[in-house]
PDB file of C-alpha atoms in Angstrom:
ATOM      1  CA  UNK A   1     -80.338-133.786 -60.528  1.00 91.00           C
ATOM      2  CA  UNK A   2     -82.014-137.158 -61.518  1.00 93.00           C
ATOM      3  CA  UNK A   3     -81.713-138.155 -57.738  1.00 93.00           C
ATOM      4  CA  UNK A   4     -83.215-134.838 -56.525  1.00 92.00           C
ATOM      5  CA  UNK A   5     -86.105-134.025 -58.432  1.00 92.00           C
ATOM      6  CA  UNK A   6     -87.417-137.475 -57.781  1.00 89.00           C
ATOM      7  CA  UNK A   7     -86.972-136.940 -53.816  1.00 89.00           C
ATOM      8  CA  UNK A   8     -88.518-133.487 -54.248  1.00 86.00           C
ATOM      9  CA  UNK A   9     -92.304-134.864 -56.051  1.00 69.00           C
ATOM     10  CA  UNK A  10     -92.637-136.871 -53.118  1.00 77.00           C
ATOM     11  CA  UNK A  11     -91.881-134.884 -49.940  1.00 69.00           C
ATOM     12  CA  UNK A  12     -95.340-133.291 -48.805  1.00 71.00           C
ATOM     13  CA  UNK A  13     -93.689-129.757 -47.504  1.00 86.00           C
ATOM     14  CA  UNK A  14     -92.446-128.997 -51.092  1.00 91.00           C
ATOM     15  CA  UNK A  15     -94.828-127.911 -53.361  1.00 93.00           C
ATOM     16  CA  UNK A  16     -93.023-126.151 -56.399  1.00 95.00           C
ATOM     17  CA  UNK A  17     -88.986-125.815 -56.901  1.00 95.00           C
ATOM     18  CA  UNK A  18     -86.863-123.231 -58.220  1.00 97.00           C
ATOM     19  CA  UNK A  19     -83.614-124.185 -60.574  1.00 97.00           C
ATOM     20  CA  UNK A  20     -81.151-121.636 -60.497  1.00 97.00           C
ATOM     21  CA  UNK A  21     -76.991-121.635 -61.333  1.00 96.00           C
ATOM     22  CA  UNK A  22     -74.641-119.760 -59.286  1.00 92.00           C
ATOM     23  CA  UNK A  23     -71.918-117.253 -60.897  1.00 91.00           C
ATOM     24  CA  UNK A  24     -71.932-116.443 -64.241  1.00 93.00           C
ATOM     25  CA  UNK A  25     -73.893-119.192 -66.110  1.00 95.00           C
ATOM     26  CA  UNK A  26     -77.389-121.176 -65.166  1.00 97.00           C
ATOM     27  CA  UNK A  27     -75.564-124.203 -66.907  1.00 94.00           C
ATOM     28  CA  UNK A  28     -73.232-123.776 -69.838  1.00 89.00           C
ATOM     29  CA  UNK A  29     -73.412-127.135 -70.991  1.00 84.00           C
ATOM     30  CA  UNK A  30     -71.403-130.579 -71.434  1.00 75.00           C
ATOM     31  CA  UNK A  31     -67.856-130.769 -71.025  1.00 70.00           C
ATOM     32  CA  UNK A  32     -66.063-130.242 -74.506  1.00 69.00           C
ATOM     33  CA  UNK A  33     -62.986-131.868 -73.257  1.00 71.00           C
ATOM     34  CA  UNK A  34     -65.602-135.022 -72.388  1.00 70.00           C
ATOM     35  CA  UNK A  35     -66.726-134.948 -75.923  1.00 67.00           C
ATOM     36  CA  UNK A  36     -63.475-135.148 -76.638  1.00 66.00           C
ATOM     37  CA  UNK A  37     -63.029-138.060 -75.346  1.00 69.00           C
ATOM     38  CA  UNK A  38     -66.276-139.830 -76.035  1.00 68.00           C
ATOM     39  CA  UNK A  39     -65.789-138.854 -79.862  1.00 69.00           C
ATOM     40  CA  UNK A  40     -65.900-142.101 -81.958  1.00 68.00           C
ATOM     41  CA  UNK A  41     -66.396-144.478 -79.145  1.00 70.00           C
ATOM     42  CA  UNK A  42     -70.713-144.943 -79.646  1.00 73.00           C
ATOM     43  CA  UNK A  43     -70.959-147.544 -77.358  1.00 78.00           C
ATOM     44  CA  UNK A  44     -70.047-145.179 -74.143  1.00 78.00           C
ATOM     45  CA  UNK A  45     -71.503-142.355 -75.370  1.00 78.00           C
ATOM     46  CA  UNK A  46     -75.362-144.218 -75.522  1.00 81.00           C
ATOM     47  CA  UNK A  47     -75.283-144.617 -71.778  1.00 82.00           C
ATOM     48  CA  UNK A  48     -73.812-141.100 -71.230  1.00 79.00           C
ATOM     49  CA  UNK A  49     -76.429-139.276 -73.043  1.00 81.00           C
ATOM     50  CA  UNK A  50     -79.119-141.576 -71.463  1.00 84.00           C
ATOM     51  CA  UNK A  51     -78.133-140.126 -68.166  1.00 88.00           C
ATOM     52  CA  UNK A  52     -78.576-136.950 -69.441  1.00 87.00           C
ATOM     53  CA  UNK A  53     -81.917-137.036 -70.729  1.00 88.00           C
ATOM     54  CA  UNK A  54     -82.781-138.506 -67.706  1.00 90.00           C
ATOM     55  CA  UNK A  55     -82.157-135.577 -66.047  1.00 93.00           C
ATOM     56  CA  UNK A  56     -83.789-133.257 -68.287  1.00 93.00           C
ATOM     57  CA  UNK A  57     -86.739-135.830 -67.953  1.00 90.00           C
ATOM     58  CA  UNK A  58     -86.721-135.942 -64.323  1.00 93.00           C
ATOM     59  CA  UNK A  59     -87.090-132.055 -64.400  1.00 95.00           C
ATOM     60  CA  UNK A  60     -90.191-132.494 -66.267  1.00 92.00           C
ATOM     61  CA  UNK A  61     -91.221-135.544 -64.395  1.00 90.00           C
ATOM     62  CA  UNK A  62     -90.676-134.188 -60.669  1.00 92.00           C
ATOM     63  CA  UNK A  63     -94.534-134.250 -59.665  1.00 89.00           C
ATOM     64  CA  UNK A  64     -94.012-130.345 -58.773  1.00 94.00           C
ATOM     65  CA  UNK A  65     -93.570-127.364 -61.102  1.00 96.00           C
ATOM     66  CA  UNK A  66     -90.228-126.484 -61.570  1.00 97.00           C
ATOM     67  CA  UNK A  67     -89.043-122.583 -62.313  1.00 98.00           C
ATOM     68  CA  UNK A  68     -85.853-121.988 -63.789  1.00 98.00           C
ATOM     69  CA  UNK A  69     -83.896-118.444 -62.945  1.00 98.00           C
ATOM     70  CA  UNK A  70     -81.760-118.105 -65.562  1.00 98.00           C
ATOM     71  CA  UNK A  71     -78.780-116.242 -64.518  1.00 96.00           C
ATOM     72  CA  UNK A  72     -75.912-115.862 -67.015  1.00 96.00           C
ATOM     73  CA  UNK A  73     -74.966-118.455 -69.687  1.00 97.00           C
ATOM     74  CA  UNK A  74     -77.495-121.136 -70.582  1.00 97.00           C
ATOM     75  CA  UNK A  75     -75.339-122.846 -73.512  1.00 96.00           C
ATOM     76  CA  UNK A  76     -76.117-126.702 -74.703  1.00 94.00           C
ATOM     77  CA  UNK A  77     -77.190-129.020 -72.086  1.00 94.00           C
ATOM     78  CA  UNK A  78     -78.596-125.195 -70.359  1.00 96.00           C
ATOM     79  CA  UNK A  79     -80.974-124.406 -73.010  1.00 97.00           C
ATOM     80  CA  UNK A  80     -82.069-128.171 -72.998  1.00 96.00           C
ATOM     81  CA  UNK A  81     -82.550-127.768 -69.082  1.00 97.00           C
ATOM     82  CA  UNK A  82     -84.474-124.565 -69.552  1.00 98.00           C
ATOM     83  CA  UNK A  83     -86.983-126.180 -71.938  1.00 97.00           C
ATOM     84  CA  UNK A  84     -87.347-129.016 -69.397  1.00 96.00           C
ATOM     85  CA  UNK A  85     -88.468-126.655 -66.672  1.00 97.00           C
ATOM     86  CA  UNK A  86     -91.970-125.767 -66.195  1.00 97.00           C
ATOM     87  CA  UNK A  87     -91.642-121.944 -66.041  1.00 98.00           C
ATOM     88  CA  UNK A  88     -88.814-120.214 -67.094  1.00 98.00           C
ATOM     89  CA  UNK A  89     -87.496-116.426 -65.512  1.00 98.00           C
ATOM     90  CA  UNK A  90     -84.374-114.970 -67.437  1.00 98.00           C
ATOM     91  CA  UNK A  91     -82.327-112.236 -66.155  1.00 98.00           C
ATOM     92  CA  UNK A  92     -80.865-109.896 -68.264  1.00 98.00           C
ATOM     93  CA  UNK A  93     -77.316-111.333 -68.298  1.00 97.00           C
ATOM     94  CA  UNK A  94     -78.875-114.745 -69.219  1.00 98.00           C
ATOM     95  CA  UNK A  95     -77.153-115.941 -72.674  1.00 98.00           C
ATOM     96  CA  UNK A  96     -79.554-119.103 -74.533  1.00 98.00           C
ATOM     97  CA  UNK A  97     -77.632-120.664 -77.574  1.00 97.00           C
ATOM     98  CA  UNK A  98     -77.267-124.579 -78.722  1.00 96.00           C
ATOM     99  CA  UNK A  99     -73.717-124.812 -79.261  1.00 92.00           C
ATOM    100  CA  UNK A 100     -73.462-128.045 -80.388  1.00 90.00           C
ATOM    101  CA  UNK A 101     -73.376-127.526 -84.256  1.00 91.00           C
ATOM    102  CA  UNK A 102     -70.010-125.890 -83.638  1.00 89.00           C
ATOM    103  CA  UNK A 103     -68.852-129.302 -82.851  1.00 85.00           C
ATOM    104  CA  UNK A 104     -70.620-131.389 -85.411  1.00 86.00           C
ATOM    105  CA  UNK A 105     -73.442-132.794 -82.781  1.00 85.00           C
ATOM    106  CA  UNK A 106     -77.063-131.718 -82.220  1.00 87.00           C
ATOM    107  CA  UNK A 107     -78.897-130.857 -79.053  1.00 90.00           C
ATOM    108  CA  UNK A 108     -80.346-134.150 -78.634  1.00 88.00           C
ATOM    109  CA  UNK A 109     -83.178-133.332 -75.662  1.00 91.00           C
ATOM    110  CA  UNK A 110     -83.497-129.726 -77.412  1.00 93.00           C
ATOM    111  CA  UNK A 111     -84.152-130.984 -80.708  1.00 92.00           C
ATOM    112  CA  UNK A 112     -87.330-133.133 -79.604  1.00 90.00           C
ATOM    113  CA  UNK A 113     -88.483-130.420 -76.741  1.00 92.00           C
ATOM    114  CA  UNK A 114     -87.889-127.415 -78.614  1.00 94.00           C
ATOM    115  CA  UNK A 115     -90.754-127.496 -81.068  1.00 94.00           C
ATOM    116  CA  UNK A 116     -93.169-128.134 -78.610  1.00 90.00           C
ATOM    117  CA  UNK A 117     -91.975-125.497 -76.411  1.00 93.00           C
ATOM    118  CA  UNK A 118     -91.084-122.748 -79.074  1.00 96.00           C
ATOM    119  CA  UNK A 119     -91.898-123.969 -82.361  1.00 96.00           C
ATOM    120  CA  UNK A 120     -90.337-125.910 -85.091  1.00 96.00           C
ATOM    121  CA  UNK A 121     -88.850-122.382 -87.069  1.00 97.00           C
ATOM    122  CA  UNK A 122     -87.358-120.654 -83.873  1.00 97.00           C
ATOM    123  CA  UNK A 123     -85.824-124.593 -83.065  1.00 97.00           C
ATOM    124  CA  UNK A 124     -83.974-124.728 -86.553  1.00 97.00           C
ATOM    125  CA  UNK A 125     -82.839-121.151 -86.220  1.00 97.00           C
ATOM    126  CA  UNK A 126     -81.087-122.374 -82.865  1.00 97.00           C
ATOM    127  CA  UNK A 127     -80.154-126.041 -83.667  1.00 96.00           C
ATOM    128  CA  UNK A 128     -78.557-125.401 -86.832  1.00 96.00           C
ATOM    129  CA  UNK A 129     -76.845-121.912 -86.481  1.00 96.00           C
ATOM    130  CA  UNK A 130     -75.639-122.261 -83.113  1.00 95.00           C
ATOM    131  CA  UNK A 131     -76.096-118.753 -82.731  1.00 97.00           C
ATOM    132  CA  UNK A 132     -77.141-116.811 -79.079  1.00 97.00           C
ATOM    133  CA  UNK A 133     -79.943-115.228 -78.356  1.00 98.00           C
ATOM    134  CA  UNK A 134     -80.626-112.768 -75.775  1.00 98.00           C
ATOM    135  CA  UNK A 135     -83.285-112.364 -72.723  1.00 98.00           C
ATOM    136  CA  UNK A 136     -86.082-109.891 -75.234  1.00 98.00           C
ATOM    137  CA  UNK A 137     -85.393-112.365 -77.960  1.00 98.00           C
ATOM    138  CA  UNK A 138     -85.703-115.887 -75.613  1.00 98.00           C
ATOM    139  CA  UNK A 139     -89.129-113.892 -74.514  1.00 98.00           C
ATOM    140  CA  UNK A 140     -90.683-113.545 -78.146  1.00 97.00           C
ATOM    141  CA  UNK A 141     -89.866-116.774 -78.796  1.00 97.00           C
ATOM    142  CA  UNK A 142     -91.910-118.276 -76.038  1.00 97.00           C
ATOM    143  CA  UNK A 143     -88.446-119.853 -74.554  1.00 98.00           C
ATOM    144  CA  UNK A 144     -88.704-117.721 -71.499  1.00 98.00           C
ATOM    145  CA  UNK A 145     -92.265-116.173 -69.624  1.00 98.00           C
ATOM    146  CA  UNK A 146     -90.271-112.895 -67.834  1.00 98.00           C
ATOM    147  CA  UNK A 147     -87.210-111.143 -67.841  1.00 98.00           C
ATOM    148  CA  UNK A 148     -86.030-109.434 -64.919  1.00 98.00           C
ATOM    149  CA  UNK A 149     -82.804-107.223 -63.663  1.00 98.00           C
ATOM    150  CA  UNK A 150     -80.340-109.681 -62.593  1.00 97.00           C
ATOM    151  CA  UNK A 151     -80.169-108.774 -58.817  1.00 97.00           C
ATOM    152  CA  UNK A 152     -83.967-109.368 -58.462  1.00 98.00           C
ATOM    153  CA  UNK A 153     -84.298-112.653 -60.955  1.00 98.00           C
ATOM    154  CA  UNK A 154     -83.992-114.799 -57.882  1.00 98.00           C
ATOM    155  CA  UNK A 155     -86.664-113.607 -56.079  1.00 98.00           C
ATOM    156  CA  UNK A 156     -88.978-113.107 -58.738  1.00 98.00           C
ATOM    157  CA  UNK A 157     -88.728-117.190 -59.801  1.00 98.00           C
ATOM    158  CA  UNK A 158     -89.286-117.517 -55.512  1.00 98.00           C
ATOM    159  CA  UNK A 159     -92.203-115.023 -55.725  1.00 98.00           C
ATOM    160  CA  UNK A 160     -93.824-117.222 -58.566  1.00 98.00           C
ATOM    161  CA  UNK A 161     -92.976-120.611 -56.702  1.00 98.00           C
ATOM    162  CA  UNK A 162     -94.542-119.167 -53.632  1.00 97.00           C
ATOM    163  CA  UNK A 163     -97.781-118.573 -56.229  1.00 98.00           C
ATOM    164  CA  UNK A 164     -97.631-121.459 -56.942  1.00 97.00           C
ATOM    165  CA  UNK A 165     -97.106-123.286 -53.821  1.00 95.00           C
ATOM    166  CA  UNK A 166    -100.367-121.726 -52.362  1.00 96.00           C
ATOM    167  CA  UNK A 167    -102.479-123.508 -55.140  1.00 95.00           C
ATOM    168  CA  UNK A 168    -104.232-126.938 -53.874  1.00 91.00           C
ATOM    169  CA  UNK A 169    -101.673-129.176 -54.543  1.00 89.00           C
ATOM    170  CA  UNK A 170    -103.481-132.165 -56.488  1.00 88.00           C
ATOM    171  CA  UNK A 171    -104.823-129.638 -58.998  1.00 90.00           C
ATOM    172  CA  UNK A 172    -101.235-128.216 -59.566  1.00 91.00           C
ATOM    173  CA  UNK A 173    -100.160-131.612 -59.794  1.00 87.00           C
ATOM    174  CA  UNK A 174    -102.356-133.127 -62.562  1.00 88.00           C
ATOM    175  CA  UNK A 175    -102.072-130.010 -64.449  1.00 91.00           C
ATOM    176  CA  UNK A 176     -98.366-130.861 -65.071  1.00 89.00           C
ATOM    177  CA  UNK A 177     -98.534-134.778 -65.382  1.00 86.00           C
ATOM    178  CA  UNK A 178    -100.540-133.435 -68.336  1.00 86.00           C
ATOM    179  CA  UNK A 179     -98.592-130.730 -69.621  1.00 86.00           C
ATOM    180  CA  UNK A 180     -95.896-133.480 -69.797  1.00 81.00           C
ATOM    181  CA  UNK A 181     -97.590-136.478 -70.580  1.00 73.00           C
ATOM    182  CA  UNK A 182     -96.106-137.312 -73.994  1.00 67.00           C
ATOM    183  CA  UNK A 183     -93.030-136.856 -71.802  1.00 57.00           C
ATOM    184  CA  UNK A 184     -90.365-139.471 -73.914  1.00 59.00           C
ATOM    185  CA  UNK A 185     -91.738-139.301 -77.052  1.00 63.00           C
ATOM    186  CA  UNK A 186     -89.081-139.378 -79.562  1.00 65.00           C
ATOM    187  CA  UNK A 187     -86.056-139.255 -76.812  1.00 65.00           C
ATOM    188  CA  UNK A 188     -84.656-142.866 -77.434  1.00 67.00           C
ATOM    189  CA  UNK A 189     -84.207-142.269 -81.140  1.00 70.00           C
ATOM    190  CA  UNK A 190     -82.848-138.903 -80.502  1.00 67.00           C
ATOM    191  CA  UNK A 191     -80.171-140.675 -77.781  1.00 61.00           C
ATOM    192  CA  UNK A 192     -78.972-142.658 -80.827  1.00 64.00           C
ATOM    193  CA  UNK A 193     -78.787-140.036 -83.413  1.00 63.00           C
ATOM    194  CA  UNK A 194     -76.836-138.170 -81.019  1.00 66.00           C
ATOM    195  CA  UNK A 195     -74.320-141.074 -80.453  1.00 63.00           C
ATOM    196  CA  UNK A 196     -74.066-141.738 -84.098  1.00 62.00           C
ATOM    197  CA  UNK A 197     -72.864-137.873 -84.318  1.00 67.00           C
ATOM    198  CA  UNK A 198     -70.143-138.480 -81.732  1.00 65.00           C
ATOM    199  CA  UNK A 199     -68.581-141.360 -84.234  1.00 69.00           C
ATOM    200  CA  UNK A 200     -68.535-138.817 -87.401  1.00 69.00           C
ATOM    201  CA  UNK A 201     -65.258-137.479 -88.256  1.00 73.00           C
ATOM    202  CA  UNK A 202     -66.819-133.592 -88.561  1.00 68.00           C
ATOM    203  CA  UNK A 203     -66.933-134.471 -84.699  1.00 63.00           C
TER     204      UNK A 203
END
């Protein structure tokens, strides 16, 4: 995703992208059995969540707007990814939770987007309960713009990337280099929290 979002801000026949997941989830999130793994061992989890957030922050970095369709299950790491898109189209299977207080971590990129995206209150309600929340609920919270029926969720997130695509290009452009300027603010101490949690025993 890092890799792809960087080629995509520079080719000059894309002009906006659309982020979808195919089956029943838009992403549900890190691999448990992974965190499994990485629990108590800090010094590999660092670099692990650094590649991570470097996704995320490539979504939000990619010099075009980015719309998410949210189909299914957007869990963890697919909440995070949501926040890090520009636009964001649910359909009315989509699922948003952070799961990660059911296994003694925090959403790391979630925690430091979410209050700028949706607010400090409707972050704690998510971060610390772990709890879902549906497509009308995502929408009053600001986390999505538009729900629509699952079979045409696709093409509505094309139909607003085509919008968008039609706009002069530099304008579009700027507008979200400043939407996202304070981009990493707060994500390296956030990486290190987050690692910290992987070496607690409620882990």
């Amino acid at each position: 995703l890092t890799d792809l979002m960087g080629r995509l801000g520079v080719e000059d026949d894309v002009r906006a992208v659309v982020l979808t997941g195919e089956g029943r989830a838009f992403s549900a999130g890190g691999d448990i059995d992974m965190f499994h793994d990485l629990a108590g061992d800090v010094a590999r989890v660092r670099p692990h969540l650094g590649r991570v957030y470097d996704a995320f922050h490539a979504v939000e970095r990619c010099a075009v707007p980015v719309v998410a369709a949210v189909n299914g299950l957007a869990y963890g790491g697919g909440t995070e990814l949501a926040l890090a898109c520009d636009i964001v189209l649910a359909g009315q299977s989509a699922r948003f939770a952070f799961k990660e207080p059911d296994v003694g971590l925090q959403p790391g990129f979630g925690i430091v987007r979410g209050p700028q995206a949706i607010g400090r209150h409707w972050t704690a309600y998510l971060a610390f309960t772990g709890r879902e929340v549906d497509p009308s609920r995502a929408l009053a919270m600001g986390l999505v713009q538009e729900v629509h029926p699952d079979d045409v969720l696709l093409d509505r997130a094309v139909a607003i990337a085509r919008e968008i695509a039609a706009k002069p290009p530099l304008a579009v452009q700027v507008g979200k280099a400043f939407v996202n300027r304070d981009g990493t603010a707060g994500l390296s101490e956030s990486v290190e929290a987050t690692a910290l949690l992987f070496g607690t025993e409620e882990h």
